[in-house]
Coordinates of C-alpha atoms in Angstrom, one line a residue:
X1 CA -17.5 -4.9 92.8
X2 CA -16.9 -4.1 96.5
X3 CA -13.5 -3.3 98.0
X4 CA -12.4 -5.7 100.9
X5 CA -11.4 -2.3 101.8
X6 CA -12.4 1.0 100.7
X7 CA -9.6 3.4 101.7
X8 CA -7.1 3.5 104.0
X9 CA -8.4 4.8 107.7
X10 CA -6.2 3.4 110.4
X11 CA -3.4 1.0 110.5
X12 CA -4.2 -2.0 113.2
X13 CA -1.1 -3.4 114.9
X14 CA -2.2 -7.0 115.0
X15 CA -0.6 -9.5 117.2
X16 CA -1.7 -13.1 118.9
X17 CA -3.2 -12.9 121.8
X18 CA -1.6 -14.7 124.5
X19 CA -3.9 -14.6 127.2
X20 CA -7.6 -12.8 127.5
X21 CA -7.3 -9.0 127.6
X22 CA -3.5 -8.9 126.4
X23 CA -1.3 -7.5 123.8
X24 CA 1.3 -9.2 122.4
X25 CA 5.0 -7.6 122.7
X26 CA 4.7 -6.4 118.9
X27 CA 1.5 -4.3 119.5
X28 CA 2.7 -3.0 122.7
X29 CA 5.7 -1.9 121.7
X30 CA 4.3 -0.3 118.2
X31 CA 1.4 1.5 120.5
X32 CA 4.1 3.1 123.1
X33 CA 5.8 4.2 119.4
X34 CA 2.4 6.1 118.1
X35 CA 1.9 7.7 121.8
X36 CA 5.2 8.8 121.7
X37 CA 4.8 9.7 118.1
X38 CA 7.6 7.0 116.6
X39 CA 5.1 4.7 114.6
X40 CA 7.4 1.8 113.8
X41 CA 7.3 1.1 109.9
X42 CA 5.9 -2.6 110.4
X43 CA 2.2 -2.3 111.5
X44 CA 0.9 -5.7 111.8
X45 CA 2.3 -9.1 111.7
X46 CA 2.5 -11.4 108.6
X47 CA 2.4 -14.4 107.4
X48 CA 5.5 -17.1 106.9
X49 CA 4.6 -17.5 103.6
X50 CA 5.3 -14.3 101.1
X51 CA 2.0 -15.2 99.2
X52 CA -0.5 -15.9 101.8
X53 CA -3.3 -14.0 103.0
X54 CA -6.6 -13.7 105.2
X55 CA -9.7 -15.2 102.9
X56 CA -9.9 -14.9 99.5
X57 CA -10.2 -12.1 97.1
X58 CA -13.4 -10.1 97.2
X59 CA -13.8 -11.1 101.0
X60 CA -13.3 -8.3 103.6
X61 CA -10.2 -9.3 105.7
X62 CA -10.0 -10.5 109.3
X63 CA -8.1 -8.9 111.8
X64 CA -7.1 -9.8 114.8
X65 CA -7.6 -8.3 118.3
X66 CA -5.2 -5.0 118.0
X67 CA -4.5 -1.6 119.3
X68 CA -4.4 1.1 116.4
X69 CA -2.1 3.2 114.8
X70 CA -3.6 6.5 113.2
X71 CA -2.4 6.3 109.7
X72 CA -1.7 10.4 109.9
X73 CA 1.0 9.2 111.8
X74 CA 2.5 7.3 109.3
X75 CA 4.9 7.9 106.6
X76 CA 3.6 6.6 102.8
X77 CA 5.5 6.9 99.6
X78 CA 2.8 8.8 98.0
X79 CA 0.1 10.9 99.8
X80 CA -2.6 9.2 101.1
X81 CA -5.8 11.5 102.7
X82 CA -4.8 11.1 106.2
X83 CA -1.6 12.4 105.8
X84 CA -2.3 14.8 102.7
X85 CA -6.1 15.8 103.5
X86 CA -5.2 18.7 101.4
X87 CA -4.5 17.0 98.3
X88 CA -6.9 13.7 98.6
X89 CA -10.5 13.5 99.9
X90 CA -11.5 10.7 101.8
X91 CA -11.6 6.7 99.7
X92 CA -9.3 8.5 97.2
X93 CA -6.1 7.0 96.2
X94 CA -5.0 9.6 93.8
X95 CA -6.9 13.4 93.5
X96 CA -10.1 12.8 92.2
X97 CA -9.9 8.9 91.6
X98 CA -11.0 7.0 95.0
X99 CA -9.7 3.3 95.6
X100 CA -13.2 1.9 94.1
X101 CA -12.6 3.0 90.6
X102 CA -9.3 1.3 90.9
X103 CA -10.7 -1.7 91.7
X104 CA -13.7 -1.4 89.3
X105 CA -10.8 -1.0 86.7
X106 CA -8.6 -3.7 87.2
X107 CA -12.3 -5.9 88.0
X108 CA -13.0 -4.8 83.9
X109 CA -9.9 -6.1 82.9
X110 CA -9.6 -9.4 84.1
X111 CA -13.3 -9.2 82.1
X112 CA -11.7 -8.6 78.8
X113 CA -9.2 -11.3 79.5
X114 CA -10.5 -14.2 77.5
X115 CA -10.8 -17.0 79.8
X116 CA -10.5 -18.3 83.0
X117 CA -6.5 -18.0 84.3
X118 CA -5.6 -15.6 82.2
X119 CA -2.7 -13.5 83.4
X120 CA -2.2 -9.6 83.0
X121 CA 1.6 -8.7 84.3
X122 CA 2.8 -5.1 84.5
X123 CA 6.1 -3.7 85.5
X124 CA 6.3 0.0 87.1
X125 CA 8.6 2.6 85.5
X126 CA 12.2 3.1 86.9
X127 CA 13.1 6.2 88.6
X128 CA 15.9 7.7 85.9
X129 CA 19.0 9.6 86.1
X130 CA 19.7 12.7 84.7
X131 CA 23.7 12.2 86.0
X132 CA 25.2 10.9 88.8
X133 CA 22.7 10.5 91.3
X134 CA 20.6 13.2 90.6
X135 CA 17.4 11.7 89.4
X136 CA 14.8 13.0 87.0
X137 CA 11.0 13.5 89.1
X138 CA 9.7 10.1 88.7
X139 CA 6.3 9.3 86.6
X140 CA 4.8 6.1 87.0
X141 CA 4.4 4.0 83.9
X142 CA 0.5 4.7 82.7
X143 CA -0.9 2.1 82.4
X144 CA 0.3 0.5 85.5
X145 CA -1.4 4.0 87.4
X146 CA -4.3 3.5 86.0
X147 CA -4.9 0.0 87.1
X148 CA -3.3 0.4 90.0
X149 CA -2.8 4.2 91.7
X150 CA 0.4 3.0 93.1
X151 CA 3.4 5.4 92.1
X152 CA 6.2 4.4 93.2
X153 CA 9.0 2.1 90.8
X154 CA 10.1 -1.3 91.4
X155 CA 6.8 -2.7 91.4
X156 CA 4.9 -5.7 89.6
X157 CA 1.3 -5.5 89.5
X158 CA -0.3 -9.5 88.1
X159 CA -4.6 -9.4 87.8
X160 CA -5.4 -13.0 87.1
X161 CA -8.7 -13.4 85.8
X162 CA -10.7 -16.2 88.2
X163 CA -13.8 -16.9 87.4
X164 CA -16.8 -15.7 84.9
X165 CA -18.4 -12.7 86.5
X166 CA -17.0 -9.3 87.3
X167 CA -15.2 -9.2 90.0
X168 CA -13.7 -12.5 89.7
X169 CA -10.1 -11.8 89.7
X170 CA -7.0 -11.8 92.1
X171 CA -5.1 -8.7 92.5
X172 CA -0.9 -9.3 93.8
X173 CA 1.3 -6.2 93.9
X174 CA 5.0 -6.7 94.5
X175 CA 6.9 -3.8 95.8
X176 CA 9.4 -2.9 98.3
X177 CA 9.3 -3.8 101.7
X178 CA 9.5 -1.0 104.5
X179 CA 13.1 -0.4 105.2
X180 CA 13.6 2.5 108.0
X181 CA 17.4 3.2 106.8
X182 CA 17.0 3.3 102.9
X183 CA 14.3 5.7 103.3
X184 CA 16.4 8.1 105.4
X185 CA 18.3 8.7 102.0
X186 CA 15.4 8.0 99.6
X187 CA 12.5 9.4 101.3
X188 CA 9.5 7.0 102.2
X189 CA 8.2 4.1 100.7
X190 CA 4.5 2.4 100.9
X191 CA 5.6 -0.7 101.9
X192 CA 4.1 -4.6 101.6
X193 CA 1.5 -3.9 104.3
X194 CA 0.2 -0.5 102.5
X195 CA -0.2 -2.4 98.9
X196 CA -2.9 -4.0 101.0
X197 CA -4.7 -2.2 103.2
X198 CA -4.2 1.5 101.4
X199 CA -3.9 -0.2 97.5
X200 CA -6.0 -3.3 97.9
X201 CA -4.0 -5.8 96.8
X202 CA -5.2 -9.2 97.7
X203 CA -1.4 -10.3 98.1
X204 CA 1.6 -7.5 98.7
X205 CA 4.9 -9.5 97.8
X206 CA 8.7 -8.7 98.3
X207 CA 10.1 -7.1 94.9
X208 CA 13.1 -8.5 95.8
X209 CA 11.8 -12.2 95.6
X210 CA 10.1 -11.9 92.2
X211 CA 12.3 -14.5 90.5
X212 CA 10.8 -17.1 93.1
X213 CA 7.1 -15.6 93.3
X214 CA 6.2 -15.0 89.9
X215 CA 6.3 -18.3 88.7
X216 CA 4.2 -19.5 91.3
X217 CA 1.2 -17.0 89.8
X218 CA 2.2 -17.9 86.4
X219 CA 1.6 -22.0 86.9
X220 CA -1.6 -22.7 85.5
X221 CA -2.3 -20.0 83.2
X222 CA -3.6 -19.9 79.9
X223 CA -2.1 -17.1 78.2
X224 CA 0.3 -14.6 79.9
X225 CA -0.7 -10.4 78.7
X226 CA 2.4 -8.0 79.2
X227 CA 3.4 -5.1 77.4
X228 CA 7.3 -6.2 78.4
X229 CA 9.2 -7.2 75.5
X230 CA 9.8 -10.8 75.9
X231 CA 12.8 -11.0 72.5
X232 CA 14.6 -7.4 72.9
X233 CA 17.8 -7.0 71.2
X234 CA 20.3 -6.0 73.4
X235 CA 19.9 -2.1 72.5
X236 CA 16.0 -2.1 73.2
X237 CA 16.2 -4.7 75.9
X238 CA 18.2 -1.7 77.8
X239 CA 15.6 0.7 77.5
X240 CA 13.3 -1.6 79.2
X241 CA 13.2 -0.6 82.9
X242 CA 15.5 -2.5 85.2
X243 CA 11.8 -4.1 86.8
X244 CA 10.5 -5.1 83.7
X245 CA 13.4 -6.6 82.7
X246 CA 13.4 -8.8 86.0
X247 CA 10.1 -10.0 85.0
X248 CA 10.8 -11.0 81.2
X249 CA 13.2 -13.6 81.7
X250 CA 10.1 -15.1 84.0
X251 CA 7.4 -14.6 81.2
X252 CA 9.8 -15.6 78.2
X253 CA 10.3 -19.4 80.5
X254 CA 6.6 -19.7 81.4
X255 CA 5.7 -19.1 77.6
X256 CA 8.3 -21.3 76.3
X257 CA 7.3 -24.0 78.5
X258 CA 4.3 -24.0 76.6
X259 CA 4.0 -22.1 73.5
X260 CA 5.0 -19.3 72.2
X261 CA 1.4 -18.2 71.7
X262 CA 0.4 -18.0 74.9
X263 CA 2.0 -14.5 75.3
X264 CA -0.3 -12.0 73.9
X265 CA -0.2 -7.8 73.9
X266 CA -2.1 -6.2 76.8
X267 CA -1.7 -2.7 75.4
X268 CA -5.1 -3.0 73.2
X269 CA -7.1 -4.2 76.3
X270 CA -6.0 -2.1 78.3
X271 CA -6.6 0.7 75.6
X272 CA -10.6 -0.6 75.6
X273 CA -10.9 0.9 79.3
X274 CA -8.8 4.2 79.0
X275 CA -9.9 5.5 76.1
X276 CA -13.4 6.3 77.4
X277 CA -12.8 8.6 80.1
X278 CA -15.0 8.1 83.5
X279 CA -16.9 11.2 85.0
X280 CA -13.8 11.4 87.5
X281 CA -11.5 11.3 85.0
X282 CA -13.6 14.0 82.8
X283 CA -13.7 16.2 86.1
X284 CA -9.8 15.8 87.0
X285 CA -8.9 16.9 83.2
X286 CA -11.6 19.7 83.6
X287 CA -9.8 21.2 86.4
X288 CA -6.4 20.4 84.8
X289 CA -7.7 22.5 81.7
X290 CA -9.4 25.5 84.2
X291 CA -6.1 26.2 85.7
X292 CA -4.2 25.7 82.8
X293 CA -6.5 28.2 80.9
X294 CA -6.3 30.6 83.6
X295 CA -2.7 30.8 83.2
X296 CA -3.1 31.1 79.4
X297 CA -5.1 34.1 79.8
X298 CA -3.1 36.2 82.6
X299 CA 0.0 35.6 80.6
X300 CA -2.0 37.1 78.0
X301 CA -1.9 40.5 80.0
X302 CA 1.3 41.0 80.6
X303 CA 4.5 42.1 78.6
X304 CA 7.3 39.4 78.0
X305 CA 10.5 40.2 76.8
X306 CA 11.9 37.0 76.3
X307 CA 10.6 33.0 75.9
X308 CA 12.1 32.0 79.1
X309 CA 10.3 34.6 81.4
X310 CA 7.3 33.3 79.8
X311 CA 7.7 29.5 80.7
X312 CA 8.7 30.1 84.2
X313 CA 5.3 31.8 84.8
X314 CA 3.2 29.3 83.3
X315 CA 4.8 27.2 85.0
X316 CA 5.3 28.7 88.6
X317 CA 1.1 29.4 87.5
X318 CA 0.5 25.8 87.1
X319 CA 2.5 24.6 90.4
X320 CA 0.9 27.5 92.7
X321 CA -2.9 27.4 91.6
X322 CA -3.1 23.4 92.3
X323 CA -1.6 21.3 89.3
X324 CA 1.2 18.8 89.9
X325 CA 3.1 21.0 87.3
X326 CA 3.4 21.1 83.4
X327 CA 2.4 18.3 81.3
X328 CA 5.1 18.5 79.3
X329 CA 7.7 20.5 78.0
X330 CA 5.7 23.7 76.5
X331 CA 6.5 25.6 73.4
X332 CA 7.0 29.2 73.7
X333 CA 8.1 30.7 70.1
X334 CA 8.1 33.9 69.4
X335 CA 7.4 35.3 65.6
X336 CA 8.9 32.3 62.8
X337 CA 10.0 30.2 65.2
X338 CA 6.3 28.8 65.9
X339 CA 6.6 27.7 62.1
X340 CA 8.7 24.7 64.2
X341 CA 6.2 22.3 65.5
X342 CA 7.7 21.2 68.6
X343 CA 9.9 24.5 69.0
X344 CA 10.9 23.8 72.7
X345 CA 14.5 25.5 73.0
X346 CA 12.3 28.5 74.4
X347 CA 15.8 30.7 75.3
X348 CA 15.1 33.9 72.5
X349 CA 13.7 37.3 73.0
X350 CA 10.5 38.5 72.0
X351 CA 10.4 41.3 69.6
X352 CA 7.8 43.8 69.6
X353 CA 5.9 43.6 66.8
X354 CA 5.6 39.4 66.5
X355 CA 3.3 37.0 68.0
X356 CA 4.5 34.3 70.4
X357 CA 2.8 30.9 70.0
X358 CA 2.5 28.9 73.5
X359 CA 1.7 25.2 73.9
X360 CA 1.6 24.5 77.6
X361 CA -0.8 22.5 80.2
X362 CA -0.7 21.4 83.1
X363 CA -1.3 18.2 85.0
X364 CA -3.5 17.5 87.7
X365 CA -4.4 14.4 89.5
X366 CA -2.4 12.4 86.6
X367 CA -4.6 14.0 83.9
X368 CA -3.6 16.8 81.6
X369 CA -4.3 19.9 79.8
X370 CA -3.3 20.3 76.2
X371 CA -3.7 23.9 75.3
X372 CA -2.3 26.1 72.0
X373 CA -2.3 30.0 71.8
X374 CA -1.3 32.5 70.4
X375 CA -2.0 36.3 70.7
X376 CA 0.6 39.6 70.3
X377 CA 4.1 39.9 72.0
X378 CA 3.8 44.2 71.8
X379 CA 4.8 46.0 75.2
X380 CA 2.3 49.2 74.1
X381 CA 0.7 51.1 72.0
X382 CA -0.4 49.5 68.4
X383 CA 2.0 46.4 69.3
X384 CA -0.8 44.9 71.7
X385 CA -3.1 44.2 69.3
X386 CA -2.6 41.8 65.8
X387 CA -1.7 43.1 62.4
X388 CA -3.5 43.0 60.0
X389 CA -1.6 40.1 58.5
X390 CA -1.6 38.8 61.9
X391 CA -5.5 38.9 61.9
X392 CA -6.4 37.9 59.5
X393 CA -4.5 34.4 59.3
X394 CA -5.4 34.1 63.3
X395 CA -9.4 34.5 62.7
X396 CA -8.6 32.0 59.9
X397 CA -7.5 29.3 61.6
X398 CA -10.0 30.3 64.6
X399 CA -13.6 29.9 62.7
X400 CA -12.1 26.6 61.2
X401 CA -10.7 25.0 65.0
X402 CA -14.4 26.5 65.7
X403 CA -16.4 24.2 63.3
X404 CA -13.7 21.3 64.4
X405 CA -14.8 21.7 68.2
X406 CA -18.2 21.7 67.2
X407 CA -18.1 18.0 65.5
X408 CA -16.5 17.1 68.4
X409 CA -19.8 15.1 69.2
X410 CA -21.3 11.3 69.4
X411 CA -24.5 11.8 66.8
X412 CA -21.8 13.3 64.4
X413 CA -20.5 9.9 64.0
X414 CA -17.3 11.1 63.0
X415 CA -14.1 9.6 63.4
X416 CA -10.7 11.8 64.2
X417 CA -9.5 11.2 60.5
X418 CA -12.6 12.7 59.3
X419 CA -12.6 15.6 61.5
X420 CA -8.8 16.4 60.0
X421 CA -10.6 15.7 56.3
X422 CA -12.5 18.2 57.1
X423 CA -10.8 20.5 58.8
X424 CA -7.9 20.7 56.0
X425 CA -10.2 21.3 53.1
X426 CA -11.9 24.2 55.4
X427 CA -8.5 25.4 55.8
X428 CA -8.0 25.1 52.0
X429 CA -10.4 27.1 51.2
X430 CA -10.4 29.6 53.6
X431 CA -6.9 30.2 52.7
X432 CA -7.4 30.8 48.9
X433 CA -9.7 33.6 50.1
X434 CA -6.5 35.3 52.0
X435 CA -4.5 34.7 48.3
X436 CA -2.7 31.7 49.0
X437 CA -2.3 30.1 46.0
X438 CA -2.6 26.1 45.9
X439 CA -2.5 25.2 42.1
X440 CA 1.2 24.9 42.0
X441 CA 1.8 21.3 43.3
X442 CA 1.3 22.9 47.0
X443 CA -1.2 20.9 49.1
X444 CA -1.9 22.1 52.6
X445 CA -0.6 19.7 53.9
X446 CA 2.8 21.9 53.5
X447 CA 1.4 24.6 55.2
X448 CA -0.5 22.6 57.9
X449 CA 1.8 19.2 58.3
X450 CA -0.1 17.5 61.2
X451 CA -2.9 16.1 61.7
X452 CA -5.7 18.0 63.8
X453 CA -5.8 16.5 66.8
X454 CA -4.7 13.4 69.2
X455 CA -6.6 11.2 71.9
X456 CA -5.8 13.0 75.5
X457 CA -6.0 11.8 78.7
X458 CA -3.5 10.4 81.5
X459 CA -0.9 10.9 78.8
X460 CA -0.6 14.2 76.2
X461 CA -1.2 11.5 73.2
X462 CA -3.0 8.9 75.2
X463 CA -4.0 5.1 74.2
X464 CA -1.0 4.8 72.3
X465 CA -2.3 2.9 69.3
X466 CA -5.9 3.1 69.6
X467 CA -6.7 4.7 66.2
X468 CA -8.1 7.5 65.0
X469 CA -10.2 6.0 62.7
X470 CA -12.5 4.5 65.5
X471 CA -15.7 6.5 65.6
X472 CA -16.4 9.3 68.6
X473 CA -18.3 8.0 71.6
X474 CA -19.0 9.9 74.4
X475 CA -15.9 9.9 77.1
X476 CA -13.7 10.3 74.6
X477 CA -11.6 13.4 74.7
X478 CA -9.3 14.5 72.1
X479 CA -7.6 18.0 71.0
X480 CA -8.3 20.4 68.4
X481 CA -5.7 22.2 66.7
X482 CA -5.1 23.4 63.3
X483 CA -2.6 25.1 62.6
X484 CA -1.0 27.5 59.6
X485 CA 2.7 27.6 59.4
X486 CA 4.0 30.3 56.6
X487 CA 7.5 29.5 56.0
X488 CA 9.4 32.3 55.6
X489 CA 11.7 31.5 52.7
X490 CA 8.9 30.1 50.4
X491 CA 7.5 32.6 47.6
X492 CA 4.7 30.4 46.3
X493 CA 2.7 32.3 49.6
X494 CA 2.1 35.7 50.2
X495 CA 4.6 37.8 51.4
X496 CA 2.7 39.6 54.3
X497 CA 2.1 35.8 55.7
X498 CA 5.5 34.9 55.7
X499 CA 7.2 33.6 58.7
X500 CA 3.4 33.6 60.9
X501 CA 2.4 30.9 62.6
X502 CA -0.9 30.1 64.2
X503 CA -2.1 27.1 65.8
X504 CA -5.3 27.3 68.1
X505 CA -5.7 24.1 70.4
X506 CA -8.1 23.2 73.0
X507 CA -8.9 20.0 74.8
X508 CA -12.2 18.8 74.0
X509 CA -14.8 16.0 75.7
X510 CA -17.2 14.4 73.5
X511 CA -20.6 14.4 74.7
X512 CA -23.8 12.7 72.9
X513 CA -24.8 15.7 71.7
X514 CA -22.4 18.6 72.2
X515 CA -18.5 19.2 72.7
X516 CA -17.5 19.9 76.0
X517 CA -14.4 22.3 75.8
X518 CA -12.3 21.3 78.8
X519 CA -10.0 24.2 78.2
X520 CA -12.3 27.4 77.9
X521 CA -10.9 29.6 80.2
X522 CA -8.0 30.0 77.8
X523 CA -9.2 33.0 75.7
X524 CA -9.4 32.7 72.1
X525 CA -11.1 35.3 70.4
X526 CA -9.7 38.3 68.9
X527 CA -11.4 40.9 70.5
X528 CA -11.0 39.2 73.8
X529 CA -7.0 39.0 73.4
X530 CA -6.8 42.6 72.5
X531 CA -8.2 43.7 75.6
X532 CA -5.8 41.8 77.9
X533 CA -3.6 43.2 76.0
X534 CA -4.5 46.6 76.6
X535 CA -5.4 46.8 79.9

């Protein structure tokens, strides 16, 4: 499928002629604007009707005779590579995704929809408050990024699906409208005529006259696929963002005015596409893992007296060498407290002779890095290097997350279940080598409670409910990460295990033949720890 236009270049002014060789007063005005450098936020006229367009979709547009408007001149609500050139190479709408594997996406999933005027309808995520009105840093809803790249909130993306073949679909994004004086609080906005020329949208439409316009896309079609809950109870139906919840009462009419089947989830289609990560996407969490491990191992060199000093630099690492920032909250616990999963209060001090285990990644380009290590917290002498104890339950759980990596391949023909099958009963028996002593009603399963690893991808646990049954294909990427946690209280274990904790995690791309560890710059090996530690 072919763009009507591939990336955003320069913004034309259009206007009707009204004689030969002359502007109109729209155009002349907006070009004395750019050459005094005040671009007007309206570039080119539009049409009386909200919904109507130049040609149809999968034409090129039209434009009219028109003086243009550098878009580096403009103002965008995300970046865009004239403006950011540092950030986005040219045809790209986010880092490392250009505006054709956008449109190849949403092209693949008016495909899956089953027939002819099927309707896809997504709602973007609110921006949300953390008191006041001083707002939490706002993340698009996924999948609406992924089919779209647009990341701003109060948005409606609809893909209708319009004929047989690939590229038959129509593409209508509803957003906000430029508005010069809002944006002096709020910082800037895209606007209608940047859903289309930077977004490719074959129609931009006013947020603000949803209620009026949806329907109008909804008449006609066969079945309706939204992720919006349509029959909230009050409690849920407030958790819904304020967007989506403009659009339910819209979808719940058109579906009752039919039948109530013609609603159906658009979660596991969407799930079909996402799971199986594109080269672009592989090389965006690839350089999401390189920096993240990179941070992983120069922490690893210095001395930390406290969990807090920790996270700031991995953090501050992640910002600095190119990532957006974390991917989540990380866990930095020092000694028993990693024996709590998702430990994430990360305010104690680090005593000398414990380990500290970190989960952190960051983000880049949307994509993340989902890393676990752990290695000595010791400030000199015999503290920088592991215990015996220490080592001997860390090169445990290493040669088994090893072997787990390693199956991490298409002609294994393995599913995620079995890799945790297998992984456990490694773990099993490498334990009762160490003395751990499972005949007394103990399974592992009490000393490793999770399961060994998780789909990763635009989110930390991505393609929410795409199973981990379904058999590895290459472009899938996952994590590895067992994990022993002694507790420190329980006598059935050994008492010089008590209170470790050891999880070793990397993010892995399946390949046909071979893992491809996304994360390898994180070190992992013993000897390799000890002599950060010691330098």
């Amino acid at each position: 499928m072919q763009l009507p236009q591939a990336a955003l270049r320069h913004v034309s002014v259009i206007s009707r002629r009204q004689g030969p060789g002359h502007l109109g007063a729209a155009a002349a005005a907006a070009a004395r604007s750019a050459s005094a450098g005040q671009v007007k936020p309206s570039w080119r006229t539009c049409s009386s009707s909200p919904l109507a367009r130049a040609g149809t979709p999968g034409q090129r547009r039209s434009y009219a005779t028109a003086t243009t408007v550098s878009a580096a001149q403009l103002e965008f609500g995300q970046p865009v590579h004239e403006t950011h050139p540092h950030i986005l190479k040219a045809g790209e709408i986010t880092p490392g995704i250009s505006a054709q594997e956008y449109a190849d996406r949403r092209a693949a999933l008016a495909l899956n929809l089953p027939q002819d005027g099927d309707v896809a309808v997504l709602a973007s995520a609110d921006l949300l408050y953390r008191s006041g009105a001083v707002f939490f840093p706002f993340r698009q809803e996924t999948n609406f990024m992924y089919l779209t790249g647009f990341l701003e909130p109060f948005s409606v993306a609809v893909i209708r699906r319009t004929g047989p073949n690939l590229g038959d679909l129509s593409f209508h994004l509803f957003c906000r409208p430029k508005d010069p004086r809002a944006e002096q609080w709020g910082g800037p906005w895209s606007g209608l005529q940047a859903a289309e020329d930077v977004f490719n949208a074959d129609v931009a439409g006013d947020i603000s006259q949803l209620d009026t316009l949806l329907p109008q896309l909804l008449q006609g079609a066969n079945r309706t696929y939204t992720d919006i809950d349509l029959n909230s109870t009050a409690k849920r139906y407030h958790q819904q963002s304020t967007t989506a919840r403009a659009v339910a009462a819209t979808v719940a009419h058109h579906a009752t005015s039919r039948n109530s089947s013609s609603t159906r989830p658009l979660q596991p289609l969407v799930n079909q596409l996402r799971a199986i990560k594109s080269p672009a996407e592989i090389a965006n969490m690839r350089q999401a893992g390189r920096v993240s491990g990179r941070a992983l191992t120069d922490a690893m060199r210095r001395a930390w007296t406290d969990e807090a000093q920790l996270q700031a630099f991995l953090e501050y690492r992640f910002h600095s060498d190119g990532c957006s920032g974390p991917a989540y909250v990380p866990v930095v616990a020092g000694g028993a407290r990693g024996c709590k999963i998702h430990y994430v209060h990360n305010t104690a001090q680090l005593a000398a002779d414990e380990t500290v285990l970190v989960d952190a990644g960051g983000e880049y380009g949307g994509y993340v890095a989902d890393i676990t290590r752990v290695w000595p917290t010791g400030r000199g002498g015999g503290g920088n290097v592991f215990s015996a104890p220490q080592r001997d339950l860390y090169e445990t759980v290493l040669r088994v997350q090893r072997a787990g990596v390693s199956l991490c391949r298409a002609d294994a023909g393995l599913t995620l279940d079995q890799i945790h099958h297998t992984t456990a009963q490694a773990l099993r028996d490498e334990l009762k080598q160490l003395g751990f002593d499972f005949s007394m009603s103990a399974g592992i399963d009490v000393l490793f409670p999770h399961h060994v690893g998780h789909y990763v991808g635009l989110d930390v646990h991505d393609v929410p409910g795409y199973g981990r049954s379904c058999v590895l294909r290459a472009g899938h990427c996952v994590t590895i990460e067992p994990g022993v946690y002694v507790p420190v209280d329980d006598e059935r274990w050994p008492k010089h295990f008590r209170g470790l904790a050891v999880r070793i995690e990397d993010s892995v791309c399946v390949l046909d033949d071979a893992p491809l560890n996304l994360t390898v710059e994180a070190v992992k090996e013993v000897v390799d720890i000890e002599a950060l530690r010691n330098k």
